[in-house]
Coordinates of C-alpha atoms and ligand atoms in Angstrom, one line a residue:
M1 CA -28.7 -16.1 2.2
M2 CA -26.2 -13.6 0.6
E3 CA -29.2 -11.2 -0.3
E4 CA -30.2 -11.1 3.4
Y5 CA -26.7 -10.3 4.7
I6 CA -26.3 -7.6 2.0
A7 CA -29.6 -6.0 2.9
Q8 CA -28.8 -6.2 6.6
A9 CA -25.4 -4.6 6.0
E10 CA -26.9 -1.8 4.1
Q11 CA -29.1 -1.0 7.1
D12 CA -26.5 -1.3 9.7
L13 CA -23.2 -0.2 8.4
L14 CA -22.4 3.4 7.6
H15 CA -22.6 3.8 3.9
T16 CA -19.1 4.8 3.1
Y17 CA -18.5 2.3 0.4
N18 CA -20.4 1.3 -2.7
R19 CA -19.9 -2.4 -2.2
Y20 CA -20.1 -5.1 -4.8
P21 CA -23.0 -7.5 -4.3
V22 CA -21.1 -10.4 -2.8
V23 CA -20.4 -11.8 0.7
F24 CA -17.0 -13.5 0.8
D25 CA -16.9 -16.3 3.3
R26 CA -13.5 -18.0 3.0
G27 CA -10.4 -18.2 0.9
E28 CA -7.9 -20.8 -0.3
G29 CA -4.6 -19.8 -2.1
V30 CA -5.5 -17.3 -4.8
H31 CA -9.3 -18.0 -4.7
L32 CA -12.2 -16.7 -2.7
Y33 CA -15.5 -18.4 -2.0
D34 CA -18.8 -16.5 -1.4
L35 CA -21.5 -17.7 1.0
D36 CA -23.2 -19.9 -1.7
G37 CA -19.8 -21.6 -2.3
K38 CA -19.1 -20.0 -5.7
E39 CA -15.4 -19.7 -6.5
Y40 CA -13.6 -16.5 -7.6
L41 CA -10.1 -15.8 -8.9
D42 CA -8.8 -13.0 -6.7
F43 CA -6.7 -10.2 -8.4
V44 CA -7.3 -7.8 -5.6
A45 CA -5.9 -9.6 -2.5
G46 CA -7.9 -7.2 -0.2
I47 CA -6.3 -4.3 -2.0
A48 CA -2.6 -5.5 -2.1
V49 CA -2.9 -7.0 1.4
F50 CA -3.1 -10.9 1.3
A51 CA 0.3 -11.3 -0.4
L52 CA 0.8 -14.9 0.7
G53 CA -2.6 -16.3 -0.5
Y54 CA -5.4 -17.4 1.7
G55 CA -5.1 -20.3 4.1
N56 CA -1.3 -20.3 4.4
E57 CA -0.8 -23.0 6.9
E58 CA 2.5 -21.6 8.5
Y59 CA 1.0 -18.1 8.8
N60 CA -2.2 -19.5 10.3
N61 CA -0.5 -21.7 12.8
A62 CA 1.9 -19.1 13.9
L63 CA -1.1 -16.8 14.6
K64 CA -3.0 -19.5 16.4
E65 CA 0.0 -20.3 18.6
Q66 CA 0.4 -16.5 19.5
I67 CA -3.3 -16.3 20.3
D68 CA -2.9 -19.0 22.9
K69 CA 0.1 -17.3 24.4
I70 CA -0.8 -13.6 24.4
I71 CA -2.6 -11.2 22.2
H72 CA -2.0 -7.8 23.7
T73 CA 0.2 -6.3 26.5
S74 CA 1.2 -2.7 26.1
N75 CA 4.0 -0.5 24.7
Y76 CA 5.1 0.2 28.3
Y77 CA 6.6 -3.4 28.1
Y78 CA 8.7 -5.4 25.7
N79 CA 7.4 -8.3 23.7
V80 CA 9.1 -10.9 21.6
P81 CA 7.2 -10.6 18.3
A82 CA 7.7 -6.8 18.1
V83 CA 11.5 -7.3 18.5
E84 CA 11.6 -10.1 15.9
A85 CA 9.4 -8.2 13.4
A86 CA 11.5 -4.9 13.9
K87 CA 14.7 -6.8 13.4
R88 CA 13.5 -8.3 10.1
L89 CA 12.0 -5.0 8.9
K90 CA 15.3 -3.3 9.5
Q91 CA 17.2 -6.2 7.6
V92 CA 15.1 -6.0 4.5
S93 CA 14.9 -2.0 4.4
G94 CA 18.3 -1.0 5.6
L95 CA 16.5 1.6 7.9
D96 CA 17.4 1.8 11.5
R97 CA 14.3 2.5 13.7
V98 CA 10.8 1.1 13.6
F99 CA 7.5 2.3 15.1
F100 CA 4.5 -0.1 14.7
T101 CA 1.0 1.2 13.9
N102 CA -2.4 -0.3 13.4
S103 CA -2.9 1.0 9.8
G104 CA -1.3 2.7 6.8
A105 CA -2.9 6.2 7.6
E106 CA -1.4 6.1 11.2
A107 CA 2.0 5.2 9.7
V108 CA 1.7 8.4 7.6
E109 CA 0.6 10.4 10.7
G110 CA 3.7 9.2 12.5
A111 CA 5.9 10.1 9.6
I112 CA 4.5 13.6 9.4
K113 CA 5.0 14.1 13.2
A114 CA 8.6 12.8 13.0
A115 CA 9.4 15.2 10.1
R116 CA 7.8 18.2 12.0
K117 CA 9.6 17.3 15.2
Y118 CA 12.9 17.0 13.3
A119 CA 12.6 20.5 11.9
Y120 CA 11.3 21.9 15.2
L121 CA 14.4 20.6 17.0
K122 CA 16.6 22.3 14.5
D123 CA 15.3 25.8 14.6
G124 CA 12.5 26.0 17.3
N125 CA 10.0 27.2 14.7
T126 CA 6.4 25.7 14.1
D127 CA 5.8 27.0 10.6
H128 CA 7.4 24.2 8.7
E129 CA 6.1 23.1 5.2
I130 CA 5.5 19.7 3.6
I131 CA 5.6 19.1 -0.2
A132 CA 3.3 16.3 -1.3
M133 CA 2.3 15.2 -4.9
E134 CA -0.8 15.7 -6.8
H135 CA -2.9 12.5 -7.4
S136 CA -1.2 11.0 -4.3
F137 CA -3.1 8.9 -1.7
H138 CA -1.8 8.6 1.9
G139 CA -4.9 7.6 3.9
R140 CA -8.2 9.1 5.4
T141 CA -7.1 10.5 8.7
M142 CA -6.7 14.3 8.9
G143 CA -2.8 14.4 8.7
A144 CA -2.7 11.7 5.9
L145 CA -5.6 13.5 4.1
S146 CA -3.7 16.7 4.2
V147 CA -1.0 15.3 2.1
T148 CA -3.3 13.4 -0.2
G149 CA -3.4 15.2 -3.5
N150 CA -7.0 14.7 -4.5
K151 CA -9.6 17.4 -3.7
K152 CA -12.4 14.9 -3.9
Y153 CA -11.2 13.2 -0.7
R154 CA -10.2 16.4 1.2
E155 CA -12.7 19.2 0.4
A156 CA -15.5 18.6 2.8
F157 CA -13.1 18.1 5.7
E158 CA -11.1 21.2 5.4
P159 CA -9.3 22.9 7.0
M160 CA -6.5 20.5 6.7
I161 CA -3.3 20.4 9.0
G162 CA -1.9 23.3 6.9
N163 CA 1.4 24.2 5.3
V164 CA 1.2 21.5 2.7
K165 CA 1.9 22.2 -0.9
F166 CA 1.5 20.0 -4.0
A167 CA 4.0 19.4 -6.7
R168 CA 3.7 17.0 -9.7
L169 CA 5.2 13.5 -9.7
N170 CA 8.1 13.2 -12.1
D171 CA 8.3 17.0 -12.6
F172 CA 11.3 18.0 -10.6
D173 CA 11.0 21.8 -11.4
S174 CA 7.5 21.7 -9.8
V175 CA 9.1 20.4 -6.7
K176 CA 12.0 22.8 -6.7
Q177 CA 9.7 25.8 -7.1
L178 CA 7.9 25.0 -3.9
V179 CA 11.0 24.5 -1.7
N180 CA 12.1 27.1 0.7
D181 CA 13.7 27.5 4.1
K182 CA 10.5 26.2 5.9
T183 CA 10.3 22.9 3.9
C184 CA 10.8 20.1 6.3
A185 CA 9.7 17.1 4.2
I186 CA 8.8 15.9 0.8
I187 CA 6.4 12.9 0.8
M188 CA 5.4 10.7 -2.1
E189 CA 4.3 7.2 -3.0
T190 CA 7.3 5.5 -4.8
V191 CA 4.5 4.2 -7.2
Q192 CA 1.2 6.0 -7.0
G193 CA -1.5 3.4 -6.4
E194 CA -5.0 4.9 -5.8
G195 CA -4.1 7.8 -8.1
G196 CA -3.7 5.6 -11.1
I197 CA -0.6 3.4 -11.0
F198 CA 2.1 6.0 -11.7
P199 CA 5.7 4.9 -10.9
A200 CA 8.2 7.7 -9.9
E201 CA 10.9 7.9 -12.4
E202 CA 14.5 7.1 -11.4
G203 CA 15.8 10.5 -12.5
F204 CA 13.1 12.3 -10.6
L205 CA 13.6 10.3 -7.3
K206 CA 17.4 10.9 -7.5
A207 CA 17.0 14.6 -8.1
V208 CA 14.6 14.9 -5.2
R209 CA 17.0 12.9 -3.0
K210 CA 19.9 15.2 -4.0
L211 CA 17.8 18.3 -3.2
C212 CA 16.7 16.9 0.1
D213 CA 20.4 16.2 1.0
E214 CA 21.5 19.7 0.1
K215 CA 18.7 21.3 2.2
D216 CA 18.4 18.9 5.1
I217 CA 14.8 18.1 4.0
L218 CA 13.5 14.7 4.9
L219 CA 12.3 12.4 2.1
I220 CA 9.3 10.4 3.1
L221 CA 8.5 7.5 0.8
D222 CA 5.0 5.9 1.2
E223 CA 5.4 2.2 0.4
I224 CA 2.2 1.1 1.9
Q225 CA 0.9 -0.2 -1.4
C226 CA 4.0 -0.6 -3.6
G227 CA 6.1 -2.1 -0.8
M228 CA 6.5 -5.5 0.7
G229 CA 7.7 -7.1 -2.6
R230 CA 4.9 -6.0 -4.9
T231 CA 7.1 -4.5 -7.5
G232 CA 9.8 -7.2 -7.4
T233 CA 12.1 -5.6 -4.7
M234 CA 11.1 -5.6 -1.1
F235 CA 10.5 -1.8 -1.3
A236 CA 10.1 0.0 -4.7
W237 CA 12.7 2.5 -4.0
Q238 CA 15.3 -0.3 -3.8
R239 CA 15.3 -0.7 -7.5
Y240 CA 16.4 3.0 -7.9
G241 CA 19.0 2.9 -5.3
V242 CA 17.4 6.1 -3.5
K243 CA 16.9 5.6 0.1
P244 CA 14.3 7.5 2.1
D245 CA 14.8 9.2 5.5
I246 CA 11.4 7.9 6.5
M247 CA 9.3 5.1 5.1
T248 CA 5.8 4.0 5.7
V249 CA 4.5 0.4 5.3
A250 CA 1.3 -1.4 6.0
K251 CA -1.1 -3.5 3.7
A252 CA 0.9 -6.7 3.0
L253 CA 3.1 -6.2 6.2
G254 CA 0.6 -8.3 8.2
C255 CA -1.1 -10.0 5.3
G256 CA -4.5 -9.2 6.8
V257 CA -3.9 -8.7 10.6
P258 CA -3.9 -4.9 10.9
I259 CA -0.4 -3.6 11.2
G260 CA 1.6 -0.8 9.7
A261 CA 4.9 0.9 10.5
F262 CA 6.9 3.9 9.9
L263 CA 10.8 3.4 9.8
M264 CA 13.5 5.9 9.8
T265 CA 17.3 6.3 9.7
E266 CA 19.2 6.5 12.8
R267 CA 20.0 10.2 12.3
V268 CA 16.2 11.0 12.1
G269 CA 15.5 8.6 15.0
Q270 CA 17.9 10.4 17.3
N271 CA 16.6 13.8 16.3
S272 CA 12.8 13.6 16.2
L273 CA 10.3 11.7 18.4
E274 CA 11.2 11.0 21.9
A275 CA 9.5 9.3 25.0
G276 CA 6.1 10.9 25.3
D277 CA 5.9 12.3 21.9
H278 CA 4.0 9.6 20.2
G279 CA 2.1 6.4 21.1
T280 CA -0.5 3.9 20.4
T281 CA -2.5 1.3 22.5
Y282 CA -2.6 -1.5 20.0
G283 CA 0.2 -0.7 17.7
G284 CA 3.0 -3.2 17.8
N285 CA 1.0 -5.7 19.9
P286 CA 2.2 -9.4 20.0
L287 CA -0.4 -10.7 17.7
A288 CA 0.0 -8.1 15.0
C289 CA 3.8 -8.4 15.2
K290 CA 3.7 -12.2 15.1
A291 CA 1.9 -11.7 11.8
A292 CA 4.5 -9.4 10.4
W293 CA 7.3 -11.6 11.7
T294 CA 5.9 -14.6 10.1
V295 CA 5.2 -12.8 6.8
L296 CA 8.7 -11.5 6.6
D297 CA 10.1 -15.1 7.2
L298 CA 7.8 -16.5 4.6
Y299 CA 8.9 -14.0 2.0
E300 CA 12.4 -15.3 2.5
S301 CA 11.7 -19.0 2.6
R302 CA 9.2 -18.8 -0.3
H303 CA 11.5 -16.7 -2.4
I304 CA 8.6 -14.3 -3.0
L305 CA 10.7 -11.5 -4.6
E306 CA 12.0 -13.8 -7.3
H307 CA 8.5 -15.1 -7.9
V308 CA 7.1 -11.6 -8.2
K309 CA 9.8 -10.6 -10.8
K310 CA 8.7 -13.6 -12.9
M311 CA 5.0 -13.2 -12.6
G312 CA 5.3 -9.5 -13.0
D313 CA 6.9 -10.0 -16.4
Y314 CA 4.4 -12.5 -17.4
L315 CA 1.4 -10.2 -16.3
T316 CA 3.1 -7.3 -18.1
D317 CA 3.2 -9.3 -21.3
G318 CA -0.4 -10.4 -21.0
L319 CA -1.6 -6.9 -20.4
E320 CA 0.4 -5.5 -23.2
E321 CA -1.1 -8.0 -25.5
L322 CA -4.6 -6.6 -24.5
V323 CA -3.5 -3.0 -25.1
S324 CA -2.5 -3.9 -28.7
K325 CA -5.6 -5.9 -29.3
Y326 CA -8.4 -3.6 -28.0
S327 CA -8.5 0.1 -29.2
F328 CA -10.5 1.1 -26.1
I329 CA -7.5 0.2 -23.9
T330 CA -5.1 2.9 -24.3
E331 CA -2.1 2.1 -22.0
R332 CA -0.6 -0.3 -19.4
R333 CA 1.3 1.2 -16.4
G334 CA 3.0 -0.2 -13.4
L335 CA 5.7 -2.5 -12.0
G336 CA 5.7 -6.1 -11.0
L337 CA 2.4 -7.2 -9.6
L338 CA 1.2 -3.6 -9.3
Q339 CA -0.3 -3.0 -12.7
G340 CA -2.9 -0.8 -14.2
L341 CA -4.9 -0.9 -17.5
V342 CA -6.0 2.5 -18.7
F343 CA -9.4 2.6 -20.6
D344 CA -10.9 5.4 -22.6
R345 CA -14.1 4.9 -20.6
P346 CA -15.3 4.0 -17.1
V347 CA -14.4 0.5 -16.0
N348 CA -17.0 -0.1 -13.3
E349 CA -19.2 -2.2 -15.6
I350 CA -16.3 -4.4 -16.7
I351 CA -15.4 -5.0 -13.1
A352 CA -19.1 -5.9 -12.2
K353 CA -19.2 -8.2 -15.1
A354 CA -15.9 -9.9 -14.2
L355 CA -17.2 -10.5 -10.6
K356 CA -20.2 -12.4 -12.0
E357 CA -17.7 -14.5 -14.1
G358 CA -15.8 -15.4 -10.9
L359 CA -12.9 -12.8 -11.2
V360 CA -12.3 -10.2 -8.6
L361 CA -10.8 -7.0 -10.0
I362 CA -10.7 -3.3 -8.7
N363 CA -10.4 0.0 -10.2
A364 CA -7.8 2.9 -9.6
G365 CA -9.8 6.0 -10.5
T366 CA -12.8 5.8 -12.9
N367 CA -11.1 4.5 -16.0
I368 CA -8.2 2.2 -14.8
I369 CA -8.4 -1.4 -13.8
R370 CA -5.9 -2.2 -11.2
F371 CA -4.2 -5.6 -10.9
V372 CA -2.8 -6.3 -7.3
P373 CA -3.1 -10.1 -7.0
P374 CA -1.6 -12.2 -4.2
L375 CA 2.1 -12.4 -4.8
V376 CA 1.9 -16.2 -5.0
I377 CA -0.1 -16.0 -8.1
E378 CA 1.1 -18.5 -10.9
E379 CA 1.2 -18.2 -14.7
K380 CA -2.0 -20.4 -15.1
H381 CA -3.9 -17.9 -12.9
I382 CA -2.8 -15.0 -15.0
D383 CA -3.9 -16.8 -18.1
D384 CA -7.3 -17.5 -16.5
M385 CA -7.7 -13.9 -15.4
I386 CA -6.9 -12.6 -19.0
G387 CA -9.3 -15.2 -20.5
I388 CA -12.2 -14.0 -18.2
L389 CA -11.3 -10.4 -18.7
E390 CA -11.3 -10.8 -22.4
K391 CA -14.7 -12.5 -22.3
C392 CA -16.0 -9.5 -20.4
L393 CA -14.4 -7.0 -22.9
K394 CA -16.0 -8.7 -25.9
E395 CA -19.5 -8.5 -24.4
Ligands
PLP1 C1 -3.9 2.1 1.5 C2 -2.9 3.2 1.5 C3 -2.8 4.1 2.6 C4 -3.8 4.0 3.8 O1 -3.7 2.8 4.5 P1 -4.9 2.4 5.5 O2 -4.3 1.2 6.1 O3 -6.0 2.2 4.7 O4 -4.9 3.5 6.4 C5 -1.8 5.0 2.6 N1 -0.9 5.1 1.5 C6 -1.0 4.3 0.5 C7 0.0 4.4 -0.6 C8 -2.0 3.4 0.4 O5 -2.1 2.7 -0.7

């Protein structure tokens, strides 16, 4: 049965992904099951999305209740889940204004528009520049692509939105050299995900923050992958005590129901996007916001952050052991439950082998295995994962 669906998919769906040969049918906790009923240990979580694990009863029931009430209205009216979700997002971030989107890329688009409008209101000019980072990933829409520091994703779709320059993460001089009177924003992931799991260093972030303060440049931190508790604090920048002017979130925010957001300080909120400047039909609808509302409540009641800190340390130890044991693994990088193992060769075969052995893994670039499990993972699952991975490494 799986083969038939896979063949059908290859005929009907646009071939924008090289998919692994499996049809996932259902999930339970940190396990996935394919159409044949085979069990898989999931260390991908839909790419850092399903933080609370599959089949979470409270989450499922909250959504079912909302479906029976109302799924969609319009942003021309108020709805309770949007208000409750925004209130909670403000509490955990310390930021002041929220705009809900349908995806991560759309959150980045909104952040770029807010930054450009902020600069436009200051001097009336439309020649402002944005500094982004090499090896960054911010999404596939044209604006988000324009600040993505990877030629492979951009080249065929040029021209981009323009006036974007690329500096190097953790190289403050490379940022400083690009700053001029036209610079309106500096955008980066607090921990680069797709680009290979590179955390921004504290000194670098603090220096960039100071530079932004001096020149009234907006610091945009993309927390779409590294946020929502994945590194052990709700947002990765909170471990450094460096606060952005604008932040983007998505992925785990709805734990699978499509929702993202961009948030900003009151100062930016009062001096950028106004009525009529930005909008979305679905963004912030009651169903998506009920998901975010419930997710944020469950993070608190389940003490997710404390759990991630413990499991992050445990995973770090396990991966470090692999680094010391196998000469073809050169490095471990990452924070909390956002980790990467760097190999001296492509990792696609290892990932394919692991899938056959019932372990779901994903890469980040050609030679890095990325570990982004559900945040409710336990020690025994980490042990199981290391066991299966080692079996694949030995073969
Ligand atoms: C996944 C991701 C995006 C894009 O999010 P989509 O929901 O796929 O549009 C943007 N930035 C970062 C850091 C991401 O990891």
